[in-house]
PDB file of C-alpha atoms in Angstrom:
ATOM      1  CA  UNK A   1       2.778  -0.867 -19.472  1.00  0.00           C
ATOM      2  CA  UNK A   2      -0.950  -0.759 -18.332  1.00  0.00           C
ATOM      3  CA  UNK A   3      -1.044  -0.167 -14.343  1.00  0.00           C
ATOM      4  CA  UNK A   4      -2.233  -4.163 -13.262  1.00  0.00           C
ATOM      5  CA  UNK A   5      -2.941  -5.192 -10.055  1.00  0.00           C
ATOM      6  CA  UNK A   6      -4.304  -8.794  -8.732  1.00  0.00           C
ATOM      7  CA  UNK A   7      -6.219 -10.807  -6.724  1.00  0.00           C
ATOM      8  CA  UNK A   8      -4.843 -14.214  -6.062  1.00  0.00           C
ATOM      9  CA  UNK A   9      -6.784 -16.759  -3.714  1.00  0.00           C
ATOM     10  CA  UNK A  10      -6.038 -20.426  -3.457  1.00  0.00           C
ATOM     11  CA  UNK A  11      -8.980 -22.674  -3.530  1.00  0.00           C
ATOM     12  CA  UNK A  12      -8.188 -23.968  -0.012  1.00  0.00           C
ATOM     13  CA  UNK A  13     -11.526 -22.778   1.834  1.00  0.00           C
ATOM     14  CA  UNK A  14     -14.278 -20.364   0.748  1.00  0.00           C
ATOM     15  CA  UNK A  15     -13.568 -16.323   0.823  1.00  0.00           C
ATOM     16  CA  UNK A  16     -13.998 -14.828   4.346  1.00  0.00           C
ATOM     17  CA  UNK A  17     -13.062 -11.516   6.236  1.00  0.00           C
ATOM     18  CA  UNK A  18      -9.547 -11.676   6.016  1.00  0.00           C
ATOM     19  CA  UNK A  19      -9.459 -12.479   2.006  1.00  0.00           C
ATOM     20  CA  UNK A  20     -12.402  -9.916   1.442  1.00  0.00           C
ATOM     21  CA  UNK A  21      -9.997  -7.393   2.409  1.00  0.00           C
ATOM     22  CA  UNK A  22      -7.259  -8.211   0.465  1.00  0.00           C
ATOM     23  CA  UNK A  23      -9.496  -8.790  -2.112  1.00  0.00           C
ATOM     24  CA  UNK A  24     -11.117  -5.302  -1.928  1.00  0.00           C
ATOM     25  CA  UNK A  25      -7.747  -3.942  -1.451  1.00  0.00           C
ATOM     26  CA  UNK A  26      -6.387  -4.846  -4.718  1.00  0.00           C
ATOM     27  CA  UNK A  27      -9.597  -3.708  -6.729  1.00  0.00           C
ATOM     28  CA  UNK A  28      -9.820  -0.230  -5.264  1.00  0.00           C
ATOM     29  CA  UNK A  29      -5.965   0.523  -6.204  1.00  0.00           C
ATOM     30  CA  UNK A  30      -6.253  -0.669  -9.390  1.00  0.00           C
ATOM     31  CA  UNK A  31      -9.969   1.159  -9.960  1.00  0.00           C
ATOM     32  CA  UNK A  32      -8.208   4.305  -7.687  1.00  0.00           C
ATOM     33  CA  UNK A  33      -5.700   4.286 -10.708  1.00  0.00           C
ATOM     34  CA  UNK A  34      -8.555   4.836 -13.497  1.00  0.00           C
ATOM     35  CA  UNK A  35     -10.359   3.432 -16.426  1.00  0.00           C
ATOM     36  CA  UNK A  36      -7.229   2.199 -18.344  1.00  0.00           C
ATOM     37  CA  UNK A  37      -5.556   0.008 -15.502  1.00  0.00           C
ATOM     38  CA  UNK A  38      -6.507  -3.559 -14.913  1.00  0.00           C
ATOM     39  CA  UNK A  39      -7.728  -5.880 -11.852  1.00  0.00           C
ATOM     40  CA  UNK A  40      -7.012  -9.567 -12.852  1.00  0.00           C
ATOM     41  CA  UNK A  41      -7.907 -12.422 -10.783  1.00  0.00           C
ATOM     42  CA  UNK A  42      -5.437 -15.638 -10.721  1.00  0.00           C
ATOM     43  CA  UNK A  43      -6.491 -19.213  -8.710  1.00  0.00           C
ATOM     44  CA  UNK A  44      -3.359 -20.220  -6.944  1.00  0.00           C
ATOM     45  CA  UNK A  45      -4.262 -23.796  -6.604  1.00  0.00           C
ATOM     46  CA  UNK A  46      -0.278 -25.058  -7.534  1.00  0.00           C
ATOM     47  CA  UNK A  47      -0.678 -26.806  -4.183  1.00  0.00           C
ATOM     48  CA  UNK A  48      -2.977 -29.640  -5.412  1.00  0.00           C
ATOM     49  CA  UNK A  49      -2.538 -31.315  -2.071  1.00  0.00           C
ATOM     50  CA  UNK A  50      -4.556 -28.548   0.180  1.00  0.00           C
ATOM     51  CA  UNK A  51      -6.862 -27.113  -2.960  1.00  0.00           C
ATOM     52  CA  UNK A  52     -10.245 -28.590  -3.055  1.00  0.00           C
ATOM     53  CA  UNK A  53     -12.243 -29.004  -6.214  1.00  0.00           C
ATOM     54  CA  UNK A  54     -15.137 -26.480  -6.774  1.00  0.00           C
ATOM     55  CA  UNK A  55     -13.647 -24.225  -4.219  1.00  0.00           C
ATOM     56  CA  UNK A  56     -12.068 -21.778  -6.848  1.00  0.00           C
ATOM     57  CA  UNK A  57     -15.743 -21.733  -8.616  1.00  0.00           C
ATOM     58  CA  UNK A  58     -16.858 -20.456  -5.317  1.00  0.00           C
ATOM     59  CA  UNK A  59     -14.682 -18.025  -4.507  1.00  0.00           C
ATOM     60  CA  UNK A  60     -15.088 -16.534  -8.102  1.00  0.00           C
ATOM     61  CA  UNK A  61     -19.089 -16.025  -7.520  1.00  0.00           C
ATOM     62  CA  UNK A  62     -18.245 -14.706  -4.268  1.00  0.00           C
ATOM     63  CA  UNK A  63     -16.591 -11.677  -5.984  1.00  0.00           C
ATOM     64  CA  UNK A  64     -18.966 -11.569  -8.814  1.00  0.00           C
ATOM     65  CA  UNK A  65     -21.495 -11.317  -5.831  1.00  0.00           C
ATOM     66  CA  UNK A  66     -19.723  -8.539  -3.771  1.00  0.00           C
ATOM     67  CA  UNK A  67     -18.949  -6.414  -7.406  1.00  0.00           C
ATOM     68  CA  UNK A  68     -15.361  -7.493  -7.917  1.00  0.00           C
ATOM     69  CA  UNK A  69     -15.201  -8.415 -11.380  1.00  0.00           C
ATOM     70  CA  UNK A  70     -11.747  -9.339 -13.175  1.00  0.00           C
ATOM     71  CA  UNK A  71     -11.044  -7.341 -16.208  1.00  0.00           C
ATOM     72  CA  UNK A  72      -9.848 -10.325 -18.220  1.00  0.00           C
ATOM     73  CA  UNK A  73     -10.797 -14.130 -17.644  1.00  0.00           C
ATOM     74  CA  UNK A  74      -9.050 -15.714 -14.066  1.00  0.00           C
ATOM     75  CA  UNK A  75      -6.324 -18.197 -14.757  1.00  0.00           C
ATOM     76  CA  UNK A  76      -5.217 -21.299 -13.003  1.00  0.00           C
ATOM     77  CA  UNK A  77      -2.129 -22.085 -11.983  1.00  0.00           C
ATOM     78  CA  UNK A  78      -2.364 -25.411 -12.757  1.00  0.00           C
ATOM     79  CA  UNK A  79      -2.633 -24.492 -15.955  1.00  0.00           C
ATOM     80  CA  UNK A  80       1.055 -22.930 -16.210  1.00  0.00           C
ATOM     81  CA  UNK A  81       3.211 -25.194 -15.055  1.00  0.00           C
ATOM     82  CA  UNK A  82       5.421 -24.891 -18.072  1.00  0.00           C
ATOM     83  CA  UNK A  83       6.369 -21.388 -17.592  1.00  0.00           C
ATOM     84  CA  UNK A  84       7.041 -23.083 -13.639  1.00  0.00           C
ATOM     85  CA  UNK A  85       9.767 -25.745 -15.442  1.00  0.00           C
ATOM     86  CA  UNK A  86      11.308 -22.816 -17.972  1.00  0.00           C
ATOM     87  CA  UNK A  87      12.108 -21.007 -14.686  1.00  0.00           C
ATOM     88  CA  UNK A  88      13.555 -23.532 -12.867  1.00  0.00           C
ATOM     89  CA  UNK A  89      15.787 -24.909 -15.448  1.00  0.00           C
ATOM     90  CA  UNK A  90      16.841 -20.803 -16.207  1.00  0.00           C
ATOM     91  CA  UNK A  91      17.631 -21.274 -12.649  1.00  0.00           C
ATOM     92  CA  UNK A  92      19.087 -24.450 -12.623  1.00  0.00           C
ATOM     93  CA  UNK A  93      21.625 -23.421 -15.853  1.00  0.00           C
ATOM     94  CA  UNK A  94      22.544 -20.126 -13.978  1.00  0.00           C
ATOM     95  CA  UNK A  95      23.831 -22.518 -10.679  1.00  0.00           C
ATOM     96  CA  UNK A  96      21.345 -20.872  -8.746  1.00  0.00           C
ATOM     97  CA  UNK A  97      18.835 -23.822  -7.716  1.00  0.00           C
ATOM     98  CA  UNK A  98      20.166 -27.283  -6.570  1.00  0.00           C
ATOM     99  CA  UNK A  99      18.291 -30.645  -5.816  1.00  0.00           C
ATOM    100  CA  UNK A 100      17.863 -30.958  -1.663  1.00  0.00           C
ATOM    101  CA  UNK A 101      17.921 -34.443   0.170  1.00  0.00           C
ATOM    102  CA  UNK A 102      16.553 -33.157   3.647  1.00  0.00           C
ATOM    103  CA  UNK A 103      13.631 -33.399   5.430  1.00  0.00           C
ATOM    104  CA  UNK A 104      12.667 -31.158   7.894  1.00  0.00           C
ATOM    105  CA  UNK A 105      13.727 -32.897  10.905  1.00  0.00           C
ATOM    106  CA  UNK A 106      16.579 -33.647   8.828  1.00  0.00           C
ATOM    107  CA  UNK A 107      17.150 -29.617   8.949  1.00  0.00           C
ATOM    108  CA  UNK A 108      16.298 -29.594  12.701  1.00  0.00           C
ATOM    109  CA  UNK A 109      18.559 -31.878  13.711  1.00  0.00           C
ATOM    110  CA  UNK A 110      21.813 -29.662  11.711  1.00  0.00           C
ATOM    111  CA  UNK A 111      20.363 -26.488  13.475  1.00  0.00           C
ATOM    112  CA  UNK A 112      20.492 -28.247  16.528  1.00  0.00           C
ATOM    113  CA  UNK A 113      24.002 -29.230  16.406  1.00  0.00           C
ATOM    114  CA  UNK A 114      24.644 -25.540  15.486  1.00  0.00           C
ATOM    115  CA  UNK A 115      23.064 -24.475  19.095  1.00  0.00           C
ATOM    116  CA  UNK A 116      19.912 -23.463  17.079  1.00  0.00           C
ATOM    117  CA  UNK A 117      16.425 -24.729  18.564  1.00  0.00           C
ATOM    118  CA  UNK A 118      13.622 -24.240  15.486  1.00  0.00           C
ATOM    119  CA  UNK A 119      10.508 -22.131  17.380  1.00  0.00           C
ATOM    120  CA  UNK A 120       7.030 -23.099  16.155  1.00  0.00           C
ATOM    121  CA  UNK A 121       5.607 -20.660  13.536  1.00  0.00           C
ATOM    122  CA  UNK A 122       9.591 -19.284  13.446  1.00  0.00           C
ATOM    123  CA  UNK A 123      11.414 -19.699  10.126  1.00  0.00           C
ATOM    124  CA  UNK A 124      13.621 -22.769   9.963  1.00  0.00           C
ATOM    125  CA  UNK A 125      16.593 -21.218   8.463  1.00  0.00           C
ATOM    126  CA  UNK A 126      18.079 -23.667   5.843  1.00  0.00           C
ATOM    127  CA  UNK A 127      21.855 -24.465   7.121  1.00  0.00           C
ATOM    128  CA  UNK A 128      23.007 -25.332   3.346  1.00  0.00           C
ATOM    129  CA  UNK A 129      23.612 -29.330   3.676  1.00  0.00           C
ATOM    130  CA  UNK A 130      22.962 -30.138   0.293  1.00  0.00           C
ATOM    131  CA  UNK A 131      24.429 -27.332  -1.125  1.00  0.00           C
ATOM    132  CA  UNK A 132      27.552 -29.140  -2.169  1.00  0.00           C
ATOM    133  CA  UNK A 133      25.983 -32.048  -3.545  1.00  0.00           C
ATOM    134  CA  UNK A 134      23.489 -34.905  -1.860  1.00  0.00           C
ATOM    135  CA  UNK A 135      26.036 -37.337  -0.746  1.00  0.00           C
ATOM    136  CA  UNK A 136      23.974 -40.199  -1.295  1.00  0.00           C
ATOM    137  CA  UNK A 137      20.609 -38.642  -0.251  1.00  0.00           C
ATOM    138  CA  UNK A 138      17.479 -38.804  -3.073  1.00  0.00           C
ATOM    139  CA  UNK A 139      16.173 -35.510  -3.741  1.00  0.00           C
ATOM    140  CA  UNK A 140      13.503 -34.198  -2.013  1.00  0.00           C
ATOM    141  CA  UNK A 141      13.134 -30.511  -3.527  1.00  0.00           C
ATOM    142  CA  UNK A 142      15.023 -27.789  -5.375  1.00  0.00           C
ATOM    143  CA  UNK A 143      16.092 -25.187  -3.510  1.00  0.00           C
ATOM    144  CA  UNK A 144      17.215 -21.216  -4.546  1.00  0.00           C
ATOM    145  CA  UNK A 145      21.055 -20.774  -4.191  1.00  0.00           C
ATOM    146  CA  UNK A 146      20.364 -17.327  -1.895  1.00  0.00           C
ATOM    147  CA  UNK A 147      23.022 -17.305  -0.349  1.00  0.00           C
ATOM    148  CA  UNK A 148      25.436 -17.815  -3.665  1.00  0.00           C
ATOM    149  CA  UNK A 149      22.911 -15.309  -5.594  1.00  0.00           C
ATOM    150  CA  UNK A 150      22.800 -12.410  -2.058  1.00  0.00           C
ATOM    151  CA  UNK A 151      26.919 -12.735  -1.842  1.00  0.00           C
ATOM    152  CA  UNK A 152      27.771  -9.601  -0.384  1.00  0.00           C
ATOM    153  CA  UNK A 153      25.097  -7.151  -1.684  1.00  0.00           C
ATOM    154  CA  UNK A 154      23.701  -8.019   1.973  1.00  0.00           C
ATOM    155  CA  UNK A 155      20.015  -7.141   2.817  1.00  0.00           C
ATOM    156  CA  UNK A 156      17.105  -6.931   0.195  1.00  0.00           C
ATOM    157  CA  UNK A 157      15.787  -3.797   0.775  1.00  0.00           C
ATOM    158  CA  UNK A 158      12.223  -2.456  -0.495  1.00  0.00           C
ATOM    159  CA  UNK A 159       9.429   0.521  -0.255  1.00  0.00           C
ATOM    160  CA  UNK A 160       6.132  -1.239   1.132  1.00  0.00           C
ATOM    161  CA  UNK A 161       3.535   1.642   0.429  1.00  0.00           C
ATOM    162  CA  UNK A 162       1.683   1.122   3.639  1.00  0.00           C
ATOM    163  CA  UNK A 163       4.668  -0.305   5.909  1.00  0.00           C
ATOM    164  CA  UNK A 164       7.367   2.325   4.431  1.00  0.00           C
ATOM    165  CA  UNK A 165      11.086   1.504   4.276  1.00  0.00           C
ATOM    166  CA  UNK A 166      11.525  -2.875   4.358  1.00  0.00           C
ATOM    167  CA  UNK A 167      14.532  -5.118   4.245  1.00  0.00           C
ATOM    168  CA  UNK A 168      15.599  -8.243   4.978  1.00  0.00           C
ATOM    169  CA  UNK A 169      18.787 -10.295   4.965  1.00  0.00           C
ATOM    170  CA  UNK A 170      17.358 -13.615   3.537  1.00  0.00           C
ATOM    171  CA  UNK A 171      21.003 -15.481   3.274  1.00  0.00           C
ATOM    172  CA  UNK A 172      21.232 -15.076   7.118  1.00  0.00           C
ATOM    173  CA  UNK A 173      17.445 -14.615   7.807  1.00  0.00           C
ATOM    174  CA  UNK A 174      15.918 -17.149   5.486  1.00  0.00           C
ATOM    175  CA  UNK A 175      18.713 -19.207   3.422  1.00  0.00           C
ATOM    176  CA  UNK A 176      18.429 -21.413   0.318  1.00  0.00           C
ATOM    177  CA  UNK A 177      14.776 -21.570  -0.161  1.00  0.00           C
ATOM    178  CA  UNK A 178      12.275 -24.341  -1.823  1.00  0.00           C
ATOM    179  CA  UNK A 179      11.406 -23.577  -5.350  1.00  0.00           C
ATOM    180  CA  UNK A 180       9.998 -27.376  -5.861  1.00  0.00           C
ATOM    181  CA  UNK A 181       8.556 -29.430  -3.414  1.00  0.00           C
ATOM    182  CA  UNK A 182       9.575 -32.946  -2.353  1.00  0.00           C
ATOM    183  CA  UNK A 183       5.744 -34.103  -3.659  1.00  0.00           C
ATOM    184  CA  UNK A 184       5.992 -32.366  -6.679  1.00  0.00           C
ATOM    185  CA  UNK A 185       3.497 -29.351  -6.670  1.00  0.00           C
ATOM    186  CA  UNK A 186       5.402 -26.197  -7.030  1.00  0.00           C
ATOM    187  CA  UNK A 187       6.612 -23.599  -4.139  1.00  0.00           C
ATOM    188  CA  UNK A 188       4.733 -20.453  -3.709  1.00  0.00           C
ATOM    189  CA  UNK A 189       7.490 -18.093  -4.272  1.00  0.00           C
ATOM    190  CA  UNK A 190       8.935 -18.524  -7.578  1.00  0.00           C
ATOM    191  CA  UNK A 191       4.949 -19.728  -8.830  1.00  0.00           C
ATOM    192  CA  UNK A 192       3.801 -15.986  -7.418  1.00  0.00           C
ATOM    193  CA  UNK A 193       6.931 -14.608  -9.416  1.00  0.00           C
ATOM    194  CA  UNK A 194       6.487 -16.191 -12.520  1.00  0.00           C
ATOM    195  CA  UNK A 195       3.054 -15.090 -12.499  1.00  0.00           C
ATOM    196  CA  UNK A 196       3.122 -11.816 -11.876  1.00  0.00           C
ATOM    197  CA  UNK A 197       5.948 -10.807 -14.523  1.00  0.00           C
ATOM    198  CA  UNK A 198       3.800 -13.561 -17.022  1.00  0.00           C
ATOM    199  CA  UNK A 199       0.463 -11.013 -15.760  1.00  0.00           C
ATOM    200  CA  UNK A 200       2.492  -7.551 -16.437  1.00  0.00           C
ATOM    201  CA  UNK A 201       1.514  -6.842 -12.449  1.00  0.00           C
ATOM    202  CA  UNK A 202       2.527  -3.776 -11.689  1.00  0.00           C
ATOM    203  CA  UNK A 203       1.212  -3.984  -7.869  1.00  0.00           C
ATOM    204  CA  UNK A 204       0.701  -6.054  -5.555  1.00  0.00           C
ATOM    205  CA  UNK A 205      -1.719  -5.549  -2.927  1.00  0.00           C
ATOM    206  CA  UNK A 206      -1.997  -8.626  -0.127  1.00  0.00           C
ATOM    207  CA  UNK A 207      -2.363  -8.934   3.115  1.00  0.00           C
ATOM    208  CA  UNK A 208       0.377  -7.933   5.867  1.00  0.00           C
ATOM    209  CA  UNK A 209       1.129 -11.738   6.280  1.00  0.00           C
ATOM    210  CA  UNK A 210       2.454 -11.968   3.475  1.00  0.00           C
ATOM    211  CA  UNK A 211       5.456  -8.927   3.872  1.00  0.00           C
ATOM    212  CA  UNK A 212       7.869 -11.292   5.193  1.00  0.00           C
ATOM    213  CA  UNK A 213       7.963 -13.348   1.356  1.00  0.00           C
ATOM    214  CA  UNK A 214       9.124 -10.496  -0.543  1.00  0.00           C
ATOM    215  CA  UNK A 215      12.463 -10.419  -0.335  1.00  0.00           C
ATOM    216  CA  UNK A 216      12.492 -13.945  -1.410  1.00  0.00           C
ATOM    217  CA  UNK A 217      10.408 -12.913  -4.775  1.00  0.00           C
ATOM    218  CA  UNK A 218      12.283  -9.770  -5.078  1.00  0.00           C
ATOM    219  CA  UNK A 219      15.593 -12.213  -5.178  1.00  0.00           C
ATOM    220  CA  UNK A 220      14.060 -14.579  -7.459  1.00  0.00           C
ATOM    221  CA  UNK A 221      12.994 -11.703  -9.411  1.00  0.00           C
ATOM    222  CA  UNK A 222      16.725 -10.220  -9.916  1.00  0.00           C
ATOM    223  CA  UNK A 223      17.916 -13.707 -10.549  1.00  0.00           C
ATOM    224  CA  UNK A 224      15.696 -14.398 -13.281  1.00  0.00           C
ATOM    225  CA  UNK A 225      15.366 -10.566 -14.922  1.00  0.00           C
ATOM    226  CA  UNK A 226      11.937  -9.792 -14.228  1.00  0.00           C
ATOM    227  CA  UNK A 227      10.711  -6.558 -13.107  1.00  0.00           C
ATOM    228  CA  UNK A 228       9.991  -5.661  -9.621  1.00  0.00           C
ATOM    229  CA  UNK A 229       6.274  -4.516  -8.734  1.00  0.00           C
ATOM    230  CA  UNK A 230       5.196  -2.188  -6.167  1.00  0.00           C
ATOM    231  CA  UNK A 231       3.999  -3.659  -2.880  1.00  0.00           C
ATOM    232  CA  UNK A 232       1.287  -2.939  -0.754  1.00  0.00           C
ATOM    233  CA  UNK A 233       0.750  -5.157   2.528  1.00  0.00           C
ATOM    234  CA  UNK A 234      -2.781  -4.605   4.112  1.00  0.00           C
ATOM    235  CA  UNK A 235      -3.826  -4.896   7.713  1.00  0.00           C
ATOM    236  CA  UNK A 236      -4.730  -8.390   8.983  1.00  0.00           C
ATOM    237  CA  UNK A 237      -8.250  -9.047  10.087  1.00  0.00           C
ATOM    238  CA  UNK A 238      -7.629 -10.816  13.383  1.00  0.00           C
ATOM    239  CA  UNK A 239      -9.713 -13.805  15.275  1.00  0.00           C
ATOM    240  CA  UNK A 240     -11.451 -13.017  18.548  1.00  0.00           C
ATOM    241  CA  UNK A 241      -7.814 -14.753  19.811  1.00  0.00           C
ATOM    242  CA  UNK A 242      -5.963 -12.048  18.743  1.00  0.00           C
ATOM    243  CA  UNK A 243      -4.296 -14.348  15.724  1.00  0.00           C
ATOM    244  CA  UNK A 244      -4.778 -13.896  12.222  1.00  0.00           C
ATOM    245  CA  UNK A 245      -8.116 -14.451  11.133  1.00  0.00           C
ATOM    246  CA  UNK A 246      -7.686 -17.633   8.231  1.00  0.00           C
ATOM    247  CA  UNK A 247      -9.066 -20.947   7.168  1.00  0.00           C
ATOM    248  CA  UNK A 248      -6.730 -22.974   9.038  1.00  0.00           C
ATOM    249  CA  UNK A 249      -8.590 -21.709  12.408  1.00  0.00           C
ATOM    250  CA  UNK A 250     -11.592 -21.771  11.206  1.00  0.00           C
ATOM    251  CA  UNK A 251     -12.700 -18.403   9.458  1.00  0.00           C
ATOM    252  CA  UNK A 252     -16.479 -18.865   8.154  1.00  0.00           C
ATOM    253  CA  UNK A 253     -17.363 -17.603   4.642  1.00  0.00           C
ATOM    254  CA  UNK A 254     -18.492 -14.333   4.308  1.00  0.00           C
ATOM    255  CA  UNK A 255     -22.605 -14.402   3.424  1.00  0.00           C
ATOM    256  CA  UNK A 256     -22.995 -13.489  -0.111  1.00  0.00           C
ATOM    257  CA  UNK A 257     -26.810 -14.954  -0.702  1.00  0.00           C
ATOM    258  CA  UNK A 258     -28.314 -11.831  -1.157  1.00  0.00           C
ATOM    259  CA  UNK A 259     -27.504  -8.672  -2.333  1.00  0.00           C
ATOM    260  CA  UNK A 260     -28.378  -6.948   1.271  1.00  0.00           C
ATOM    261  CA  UNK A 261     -25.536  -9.612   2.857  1.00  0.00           C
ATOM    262  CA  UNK A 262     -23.161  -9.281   0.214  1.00  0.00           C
ATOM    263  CA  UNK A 263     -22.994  -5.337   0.294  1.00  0.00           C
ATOM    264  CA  UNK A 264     -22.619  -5.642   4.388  1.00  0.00           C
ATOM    265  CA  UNK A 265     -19.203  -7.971   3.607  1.00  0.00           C
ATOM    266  CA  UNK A 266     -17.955  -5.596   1.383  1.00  0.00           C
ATOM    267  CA  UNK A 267     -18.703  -2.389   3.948  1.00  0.00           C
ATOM    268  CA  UNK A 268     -17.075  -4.672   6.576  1.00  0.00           C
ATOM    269  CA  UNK A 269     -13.934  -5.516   4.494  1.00  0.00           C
ATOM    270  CA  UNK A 270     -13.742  -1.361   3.999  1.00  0.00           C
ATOM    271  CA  UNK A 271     -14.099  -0.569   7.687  1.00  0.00           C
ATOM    272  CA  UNK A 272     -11.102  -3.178   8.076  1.00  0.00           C
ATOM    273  CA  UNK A 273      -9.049  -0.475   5.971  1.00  0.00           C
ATOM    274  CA  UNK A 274      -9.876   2.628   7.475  1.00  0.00           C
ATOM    275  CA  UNK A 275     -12.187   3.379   4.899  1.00  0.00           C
ATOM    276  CA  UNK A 276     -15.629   5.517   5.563  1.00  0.00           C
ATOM    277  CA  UNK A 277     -19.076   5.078   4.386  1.00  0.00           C
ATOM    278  CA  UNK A 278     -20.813   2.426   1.992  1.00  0.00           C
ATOM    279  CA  UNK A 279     -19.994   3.070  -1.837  1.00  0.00           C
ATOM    280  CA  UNK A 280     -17.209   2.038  -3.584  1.00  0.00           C
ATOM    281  CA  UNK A 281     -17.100   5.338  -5.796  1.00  0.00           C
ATOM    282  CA  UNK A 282     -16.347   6.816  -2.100  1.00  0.00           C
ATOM    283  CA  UNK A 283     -13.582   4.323  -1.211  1.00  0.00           C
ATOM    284  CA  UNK A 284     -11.543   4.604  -4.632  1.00  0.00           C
ATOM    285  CA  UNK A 285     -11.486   8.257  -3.816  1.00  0.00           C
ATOM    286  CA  UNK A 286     -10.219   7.834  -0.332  1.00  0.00           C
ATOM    287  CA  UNK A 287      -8.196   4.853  -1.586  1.00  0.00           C
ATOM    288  CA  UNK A 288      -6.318   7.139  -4.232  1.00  0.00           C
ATOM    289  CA  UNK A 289      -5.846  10.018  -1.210  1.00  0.00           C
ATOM    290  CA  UNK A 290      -3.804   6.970   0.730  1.00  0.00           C
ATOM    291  CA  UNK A 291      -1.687   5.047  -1.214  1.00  0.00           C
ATOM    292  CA  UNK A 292      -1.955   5.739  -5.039  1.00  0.00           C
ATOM    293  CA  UNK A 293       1.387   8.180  -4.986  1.00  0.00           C
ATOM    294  CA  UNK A 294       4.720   8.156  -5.721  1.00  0.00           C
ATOM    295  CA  UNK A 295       5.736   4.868  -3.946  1.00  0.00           C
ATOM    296  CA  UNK A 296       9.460   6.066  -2.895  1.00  0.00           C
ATOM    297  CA  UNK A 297       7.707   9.314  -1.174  1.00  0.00           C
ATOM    298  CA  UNK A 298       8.039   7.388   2.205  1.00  0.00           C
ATOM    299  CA  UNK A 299      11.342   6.124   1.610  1.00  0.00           C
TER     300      UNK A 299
END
């Protein structure tokens, strides 16, 4: 299998700092890995709620302007959902995803009579309500039967190759997860999972944000036989706040009108990873001296 790696933005906002990076990221270890492997770019606009139209047209001649061509066409992920249902109902045949009736102060309000107050931006861990059946509720998603899948293999545990040695105990630390939301548009994780084994990715390379979802994919991987990637989490570009720097609070496109401005993003987004001087030929090589090795080295 060809070494693959991806970029995967949804259409939500324009590209700025923070997605640069991640963006450059992916391209220089794929490019760091030589002329065979391959950078492919996928729109992750399966939430049709927050994607805006145009926006994934954007982002596309934002790359094209900063160098960062895809070595095959983009695809959509609206354009998949089929492989989405075949997954699902693999799941659904296995007993491993089952329709949910709550909402989430539905979910709040079990925690609470557990003793367990949900903290904003903390994970609401699911406390399994539906998991023996609706009683009368209508269904409002399908979740992942984590907890019946985990048993007693306990933690997921993982080689980040930035972040080392990862694990995480998602029965206790996450629980049953969404697969399909209430509204209809598919749920991030098993989308990103479906994708990736459709894509033959063999890393991926996304921002640090994004660590804490692996274990769920890695799960959802096992479940469904797919192959496990590498992983590579990259640092955060942060706000003059200190939080991460995103479209939610308000991160402005990066300026890619001319040449001159486009070039200055892209030495920006390489400062953000530690990496020296202005040419890409230069990065790949200090790229490959960081993380293109033996990924269970750290371990």
């Amino acid at each position: 299998m060809l070494d693959t790696g991806r970029f995967a933005p949804s259409p939500t906002g324009p590209l700025h700092a923070g997605s640069l990076v991640a963006a450059l990221a992916s391209w220089l270890d794929v490019r760091a890995r030589g002329p065979r492997a391959r950078w492919l770019v996928r729109i992750e606009d399966a939430d049709t709620e927050r994607c805006r139209p145009g926006l994934a047209e954007l982002i596309l001649r934002q790359l094209a302007a900063c160098g960062l061509l895809p070595d095959e066409p983009p695809v959509w992920q609206t354009r998949r959902t089929m492989l989405y249902e075949s997954a699902l109902e693999r799941l659904r045949d296995a007993g491993l995803a089952y329709p949910c009736g709550c909402s989430r102060s539905d979910i709040d309000a079990a925690l609470a009579r557990q003793g367990v107050i949900h903290e904003r931006h903390g994970e609401r861990v699911y406390p399994g309500t539906c998991r023996t059946g609706l009683h009368g509720k209508p269904a409002r998603a399908w979740r992942f039967a984590a907890t019946r899948f985990q048993g007693d293999a306990g933690a997921v545990h993982w080689i980040d190759r930035r972040l080392g040695a990862q694990r995480q105990d998602v029965a206790r630390e996450v629980g049953d997860f969404v697969l399909r939301r209430a509204d209809g548009p598919w749920a991030y994780q098993l989308a990103v999972v479906v994708d990736d084994a459709d894509q033959g990715i063999t890393d991926v390379v996304r921002g640090e944000d994004l660590a804490d979802n692996t274990a769920r994919q890695i799960l959802l991987q096992r479940a469904l036989g797919l192959p496990q990637p590498r992983y590579l989490h990259t640092p955060l570009v942060l706000g003059e706040d200190g939080s991460k720097l995103s479209k939610q609070n308000g991160a402005t496109a990066i300026d890619t009108g001319t040449p001159q401005a486009a070039a200055a993003a892209l030495a920006s987004a390489a400062r953000a990873l530690g990496l020296a001087g202005t040419e890409t030929t230069g990065w790949v090589a200090q790229w490959r001296a960081l993380y293109n090795r033996d990924p269970h080295e750290s371990a």
